[in-house]
CSV table of C-alpha atoms and ligand atoms in Angstrom, one decimal:
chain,number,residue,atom,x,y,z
A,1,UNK,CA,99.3,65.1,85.0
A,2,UNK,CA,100.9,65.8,81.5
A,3,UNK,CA,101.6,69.2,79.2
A,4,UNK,CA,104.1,69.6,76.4
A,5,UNK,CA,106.9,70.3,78.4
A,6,UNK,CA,106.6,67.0,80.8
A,7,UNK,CA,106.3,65.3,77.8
A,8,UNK,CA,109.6,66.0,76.6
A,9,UNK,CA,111.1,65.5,79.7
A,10,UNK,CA,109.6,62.1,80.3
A,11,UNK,CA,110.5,60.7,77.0
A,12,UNK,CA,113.7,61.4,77.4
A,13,UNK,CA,116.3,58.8,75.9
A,14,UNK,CA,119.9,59.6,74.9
A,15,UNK,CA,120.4,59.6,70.9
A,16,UNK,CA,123.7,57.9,69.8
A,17,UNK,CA,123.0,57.7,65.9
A,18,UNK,CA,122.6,60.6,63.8
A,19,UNK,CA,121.2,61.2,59.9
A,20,UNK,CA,123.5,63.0,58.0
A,21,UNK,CA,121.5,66.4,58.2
A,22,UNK,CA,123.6,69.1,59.8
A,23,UNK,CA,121.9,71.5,62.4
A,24,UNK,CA,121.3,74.9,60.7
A,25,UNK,CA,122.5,78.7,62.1
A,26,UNK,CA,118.8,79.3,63.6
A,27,UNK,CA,118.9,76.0,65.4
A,28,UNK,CA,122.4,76.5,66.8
A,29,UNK,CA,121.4,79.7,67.9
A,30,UNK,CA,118.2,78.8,69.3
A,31,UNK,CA,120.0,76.0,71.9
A,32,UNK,CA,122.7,78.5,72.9
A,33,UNK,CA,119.7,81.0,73.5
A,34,UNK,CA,117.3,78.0,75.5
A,35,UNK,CA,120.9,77.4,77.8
A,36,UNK,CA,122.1,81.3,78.2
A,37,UNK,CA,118.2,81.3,80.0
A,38,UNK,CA,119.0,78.9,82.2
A,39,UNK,CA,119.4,79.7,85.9
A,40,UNK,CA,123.0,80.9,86.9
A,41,UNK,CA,123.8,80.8,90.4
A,42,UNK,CA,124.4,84.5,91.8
A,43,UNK,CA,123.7,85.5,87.9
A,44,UNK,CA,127.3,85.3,87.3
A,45,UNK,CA,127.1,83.5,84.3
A,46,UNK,CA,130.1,81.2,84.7
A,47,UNK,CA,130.2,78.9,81.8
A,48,UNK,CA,130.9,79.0,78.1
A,49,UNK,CA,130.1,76.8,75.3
A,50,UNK,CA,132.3,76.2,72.3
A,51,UNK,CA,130.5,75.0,68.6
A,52,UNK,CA,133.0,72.6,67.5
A,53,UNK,CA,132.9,72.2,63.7
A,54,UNK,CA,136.7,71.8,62.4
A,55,UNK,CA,136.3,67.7,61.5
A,56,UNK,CA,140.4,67.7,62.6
A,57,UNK,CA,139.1,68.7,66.3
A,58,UNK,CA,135.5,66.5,66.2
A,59,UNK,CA,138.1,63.7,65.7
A,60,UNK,CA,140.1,64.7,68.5
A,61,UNK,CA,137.5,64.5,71.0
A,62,UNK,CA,136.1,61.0,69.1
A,63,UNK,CA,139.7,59.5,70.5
A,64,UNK,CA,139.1,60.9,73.6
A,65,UNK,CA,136.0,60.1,74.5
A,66,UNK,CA,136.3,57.4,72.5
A,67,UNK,CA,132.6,57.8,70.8
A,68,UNK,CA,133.1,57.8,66.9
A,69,UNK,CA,130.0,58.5,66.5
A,70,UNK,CA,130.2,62.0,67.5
A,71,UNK,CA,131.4,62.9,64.1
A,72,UNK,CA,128.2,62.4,62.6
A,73,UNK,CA,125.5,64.6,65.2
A,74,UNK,CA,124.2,67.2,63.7
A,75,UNK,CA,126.5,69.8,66.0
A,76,UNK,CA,128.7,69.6,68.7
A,77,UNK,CA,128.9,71.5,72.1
A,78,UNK,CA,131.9,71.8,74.4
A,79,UNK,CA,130.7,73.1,77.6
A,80,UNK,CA,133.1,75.1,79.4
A,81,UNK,CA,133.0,76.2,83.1
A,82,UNK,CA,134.4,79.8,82.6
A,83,UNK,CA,135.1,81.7,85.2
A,84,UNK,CA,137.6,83.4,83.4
A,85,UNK,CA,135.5,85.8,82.0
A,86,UNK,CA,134.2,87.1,85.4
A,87,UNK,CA,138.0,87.5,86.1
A,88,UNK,CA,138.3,90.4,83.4
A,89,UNK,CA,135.4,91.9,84.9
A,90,UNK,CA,137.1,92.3,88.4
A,91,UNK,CA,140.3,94.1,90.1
A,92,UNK,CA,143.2,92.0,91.0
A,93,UNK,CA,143.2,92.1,94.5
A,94,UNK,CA,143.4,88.9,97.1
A,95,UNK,CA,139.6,89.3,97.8
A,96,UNK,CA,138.9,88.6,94.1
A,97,UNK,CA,141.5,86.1,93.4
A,98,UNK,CA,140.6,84.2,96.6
A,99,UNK,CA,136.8,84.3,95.5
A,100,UNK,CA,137.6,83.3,91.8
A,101,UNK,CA,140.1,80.5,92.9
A,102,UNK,CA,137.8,79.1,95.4
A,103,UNK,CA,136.0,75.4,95.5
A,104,UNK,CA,132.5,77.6,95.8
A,105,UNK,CA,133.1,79.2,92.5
A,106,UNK,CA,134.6,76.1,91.1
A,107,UNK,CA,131.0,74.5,92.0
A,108,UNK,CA,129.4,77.6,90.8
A,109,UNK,CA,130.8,77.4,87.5
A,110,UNK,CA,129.9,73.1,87.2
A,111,UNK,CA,126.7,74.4,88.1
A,112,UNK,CA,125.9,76.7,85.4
A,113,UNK,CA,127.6,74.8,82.4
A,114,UNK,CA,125.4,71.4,83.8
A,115,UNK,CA,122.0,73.4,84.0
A,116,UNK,CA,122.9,74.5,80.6
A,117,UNK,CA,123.8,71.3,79.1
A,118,UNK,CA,120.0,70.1,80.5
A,119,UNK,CA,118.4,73.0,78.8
A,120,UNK,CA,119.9,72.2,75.8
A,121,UNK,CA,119.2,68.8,75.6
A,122,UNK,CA,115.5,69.5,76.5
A,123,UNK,CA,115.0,72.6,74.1
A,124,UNK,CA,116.9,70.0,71.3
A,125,UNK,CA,113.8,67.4,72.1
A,126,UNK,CA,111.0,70.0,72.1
A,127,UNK,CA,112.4,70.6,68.5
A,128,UNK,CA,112.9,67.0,67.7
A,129,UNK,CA,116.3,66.6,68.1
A,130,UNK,CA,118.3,64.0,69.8
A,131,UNK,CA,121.4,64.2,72.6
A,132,UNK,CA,124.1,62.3,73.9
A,133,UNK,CA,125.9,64.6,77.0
A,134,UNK,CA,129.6,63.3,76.8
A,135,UNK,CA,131.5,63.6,80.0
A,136,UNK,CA,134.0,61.1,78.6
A,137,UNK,CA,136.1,64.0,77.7
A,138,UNK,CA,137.1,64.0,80.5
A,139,UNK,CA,139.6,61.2,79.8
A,140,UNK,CA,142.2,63.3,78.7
A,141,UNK,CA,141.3,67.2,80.1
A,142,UNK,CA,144.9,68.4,79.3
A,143,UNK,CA,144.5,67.4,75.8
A,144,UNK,CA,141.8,69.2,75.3
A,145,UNK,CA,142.7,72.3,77.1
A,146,UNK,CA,145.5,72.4,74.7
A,147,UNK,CA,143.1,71.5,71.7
A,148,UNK,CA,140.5,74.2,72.8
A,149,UNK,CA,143.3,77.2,74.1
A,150,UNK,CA,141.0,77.4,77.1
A,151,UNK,CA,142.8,80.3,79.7
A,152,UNK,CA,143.4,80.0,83.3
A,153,UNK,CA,139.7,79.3,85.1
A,154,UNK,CA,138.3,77.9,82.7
A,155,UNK,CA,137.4,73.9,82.5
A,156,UNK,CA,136.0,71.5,79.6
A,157,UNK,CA,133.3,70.3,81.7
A,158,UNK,CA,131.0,68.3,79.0
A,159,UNK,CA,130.5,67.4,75.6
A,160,UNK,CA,127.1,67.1,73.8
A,161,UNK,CA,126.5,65.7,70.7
A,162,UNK,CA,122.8,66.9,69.5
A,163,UNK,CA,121.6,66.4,66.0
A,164,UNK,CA,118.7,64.5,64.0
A,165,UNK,CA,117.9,60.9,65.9
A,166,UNK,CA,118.5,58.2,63.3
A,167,UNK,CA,116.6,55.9,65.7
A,168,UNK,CA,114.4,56.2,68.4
A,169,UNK,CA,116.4,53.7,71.7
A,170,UNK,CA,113.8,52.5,74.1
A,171,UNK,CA,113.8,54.5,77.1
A,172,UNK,CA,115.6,53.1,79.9
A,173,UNK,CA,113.3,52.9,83.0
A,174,UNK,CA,114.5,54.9,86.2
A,175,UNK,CA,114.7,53.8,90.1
A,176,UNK,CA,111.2,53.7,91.8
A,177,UNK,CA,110.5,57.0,93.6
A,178,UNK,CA,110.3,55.2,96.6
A,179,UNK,CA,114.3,54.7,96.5
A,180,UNK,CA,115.4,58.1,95.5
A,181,UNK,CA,112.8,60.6,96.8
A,182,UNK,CA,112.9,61.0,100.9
A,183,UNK,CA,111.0,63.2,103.1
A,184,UNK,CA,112.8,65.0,105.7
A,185,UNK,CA,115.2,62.5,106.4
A,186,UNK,CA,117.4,60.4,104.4
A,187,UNK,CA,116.5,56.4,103.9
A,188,UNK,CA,119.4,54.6,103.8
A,189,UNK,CA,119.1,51.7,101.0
A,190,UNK,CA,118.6,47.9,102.5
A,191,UNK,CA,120.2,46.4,99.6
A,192,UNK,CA,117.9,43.3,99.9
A,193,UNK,CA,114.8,45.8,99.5
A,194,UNK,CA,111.7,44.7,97.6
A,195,UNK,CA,111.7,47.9,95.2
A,196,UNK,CA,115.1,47.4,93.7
A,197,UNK,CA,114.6,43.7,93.4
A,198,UNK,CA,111.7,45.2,91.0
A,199,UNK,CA,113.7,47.7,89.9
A,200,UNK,CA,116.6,44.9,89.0
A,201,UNK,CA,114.4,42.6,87.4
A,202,UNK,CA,112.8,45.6,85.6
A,203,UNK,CA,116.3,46.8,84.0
A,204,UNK,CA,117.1,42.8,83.3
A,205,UNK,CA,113.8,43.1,81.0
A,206,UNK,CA,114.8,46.6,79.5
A,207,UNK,CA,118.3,45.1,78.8
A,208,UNK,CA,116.7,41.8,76.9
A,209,UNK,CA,113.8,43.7,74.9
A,210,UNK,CA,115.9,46.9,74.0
A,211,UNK,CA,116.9,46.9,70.1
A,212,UNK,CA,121.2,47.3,70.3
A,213,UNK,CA,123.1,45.6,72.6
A,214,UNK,CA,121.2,43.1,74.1
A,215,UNK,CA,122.5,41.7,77.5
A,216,UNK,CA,121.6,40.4,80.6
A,217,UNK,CA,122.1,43.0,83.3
A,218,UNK,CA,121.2,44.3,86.7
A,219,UNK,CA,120.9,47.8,87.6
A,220,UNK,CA,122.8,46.7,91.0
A,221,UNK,CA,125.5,44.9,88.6
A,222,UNK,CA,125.6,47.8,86.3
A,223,UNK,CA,127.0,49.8,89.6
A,224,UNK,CA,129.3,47.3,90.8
A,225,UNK,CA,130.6,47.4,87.2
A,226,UNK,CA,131.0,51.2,87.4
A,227,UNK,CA,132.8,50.8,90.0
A,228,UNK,CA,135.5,48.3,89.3
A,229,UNK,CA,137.0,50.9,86.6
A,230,UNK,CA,140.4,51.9,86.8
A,231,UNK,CA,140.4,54.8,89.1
A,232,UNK,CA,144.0,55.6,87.1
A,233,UNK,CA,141.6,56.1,83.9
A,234,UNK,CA,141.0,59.4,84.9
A,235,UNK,CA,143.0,60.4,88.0
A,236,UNK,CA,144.6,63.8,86.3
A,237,UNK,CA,141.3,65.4,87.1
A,238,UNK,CA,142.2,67.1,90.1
A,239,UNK,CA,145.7,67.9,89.0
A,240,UNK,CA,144.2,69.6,85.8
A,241,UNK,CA,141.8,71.4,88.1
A,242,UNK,CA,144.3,72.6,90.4
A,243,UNK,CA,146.5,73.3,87.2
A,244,UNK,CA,143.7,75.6,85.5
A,245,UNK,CA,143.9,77.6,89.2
A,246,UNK,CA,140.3,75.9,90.4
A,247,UNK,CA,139.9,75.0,94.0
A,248,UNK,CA,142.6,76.7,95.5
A,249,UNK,CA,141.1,77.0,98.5
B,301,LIG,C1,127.1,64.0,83.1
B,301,LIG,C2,126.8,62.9,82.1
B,301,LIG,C3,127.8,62.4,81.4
B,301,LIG,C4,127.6,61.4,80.4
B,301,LIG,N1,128.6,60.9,79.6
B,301,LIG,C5,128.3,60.1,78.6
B,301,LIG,C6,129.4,59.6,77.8
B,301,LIG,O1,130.5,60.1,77.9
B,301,LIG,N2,129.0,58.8,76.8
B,301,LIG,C7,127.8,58.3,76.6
B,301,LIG,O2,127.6,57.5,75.6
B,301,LIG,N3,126.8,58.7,77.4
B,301,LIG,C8,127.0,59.6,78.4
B,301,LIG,N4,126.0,60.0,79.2
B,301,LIG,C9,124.6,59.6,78.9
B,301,LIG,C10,124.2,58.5,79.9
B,301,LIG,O3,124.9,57.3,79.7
B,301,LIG,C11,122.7,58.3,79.9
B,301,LIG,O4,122.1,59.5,80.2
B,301,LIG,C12,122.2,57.2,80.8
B,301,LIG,O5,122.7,55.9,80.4
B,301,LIG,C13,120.7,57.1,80.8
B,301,LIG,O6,120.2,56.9,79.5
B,301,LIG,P1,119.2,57.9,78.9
B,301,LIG,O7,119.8,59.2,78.8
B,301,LIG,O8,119.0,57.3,77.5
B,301,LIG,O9,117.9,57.9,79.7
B,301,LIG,C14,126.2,61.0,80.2
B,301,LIG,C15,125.2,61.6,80.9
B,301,LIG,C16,125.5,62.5,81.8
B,301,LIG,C17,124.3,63.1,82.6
């Protein structure tokens, strides 16, 4: 089964390198217009999205996310989950402030701003563009709620660098259904199961043929990799949640 739109979405591949063309006003427009469509739970509208275009700011988040490259996409997006906004909109009264403090609306808000991150990355490849979504900002949220003078319920969720793909990376093959779709009840993963055996020897072949950064590499490494990180990396998250009045309760 295939149309336009699953075509996009199945040749997805994240775009790291950029030509030097700049996106124009119409374009700009046209991505903030594809994520503002975007489903927003209880059609609160509870994100924001920032154009970042001062070069002394685009190198500010290049340090922090630590992603030169960033500096050369076409455009940059923060995306913001906002429920700051929604605040003006409302009285002052503990019913309000218990609501717009809460973990639900926090979730609310990381909701919207991630369903319109998707839309803009897909409405960018329908036009030709590519994508990287950056949530490597996260590495230094105060920083950048300083940078960005974002108020009280408000969050820098993700970055995404969009622009004109300078190359085309292969597309990095996903887990078998079989291992990430259930019905009605959850299958709990047998680590010694024959599908991810495929699906490790699959991603060992992607990581040998693939043009930039050759390597040998598991998917089931790759994990265990993740996971040995410092967890101090980024371990002001919750403070700076807590700090921008998020989760309260
Ligand atoms: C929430 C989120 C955060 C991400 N953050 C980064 C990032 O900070 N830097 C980066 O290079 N890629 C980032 N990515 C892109 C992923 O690395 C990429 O989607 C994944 O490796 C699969 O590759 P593909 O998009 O080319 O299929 C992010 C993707 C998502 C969904």
């Amino acid at each position: 089964m295939t149309n336009p739109t699953l075509e996009t979405l199945m040749a997805h591949r994240s775009v790291r390198h950029f030509t030097t063309t700049k996106l124009t006003e119409a374009e700009v427009t046209t991505l903030v217009s594809a994520a503002q469509h975007a489903p927003t739970s209880t059609f609160s509208q509870q994100a924001s999205i920032i154009s970042v275009t001062d070069p002394t700011k685009l190198a500010v988040l290049a340090e922090v996310t630590g992603h030169p490259w960033l500096q050369q996409a076409g455009h940059y997006f923060m995306m913001v989950a906002d429920q700051f906004r929604n605040e003006q909109l409302t009285p002052n009264d503990p019913t309000t402030t218990t609501n717009l403090h809460s973990t639900d609306k926090l979730l609310a808000s990381i909701f919207d701003a991630t369903i319109m991150t998707e839309a803009m990355v897909t409405a960018g490849e329908s036009l030709g563009l590519g994508s990287t979504i950056m949530g490597s900002i996260l590495n230094d949220v105060p920083r950048l709620i300083d940078l960005f003078d974002l108020p009280q319920l408000t969050f820098p969720l993700l970055g995404l660098a969009i622009g004109h793909p300078a190359n085309q990376p292969d597309q990095k093959p996903r887990l078998p259904q079989g291992l990430m779709h259930f019905e009605n009840t959850y299958q709990r993963l047998n680590p010694v199961d024959d599908h991810l055996t495929a699906y490790d020897q699959l991603i060992t072949d992607y990581y040998h043929k693939r043009d930039s950064h050759q390597r040998d590499e598991t998917f089931s490494h790759h994990i265990m990799t993740e996971m040995s990180r410092d967890p101090q990396q980024r371990a002001g998250i919750l403070t700076a949640l807590h700090q921008q009045g998020f989760s309260t309760n």
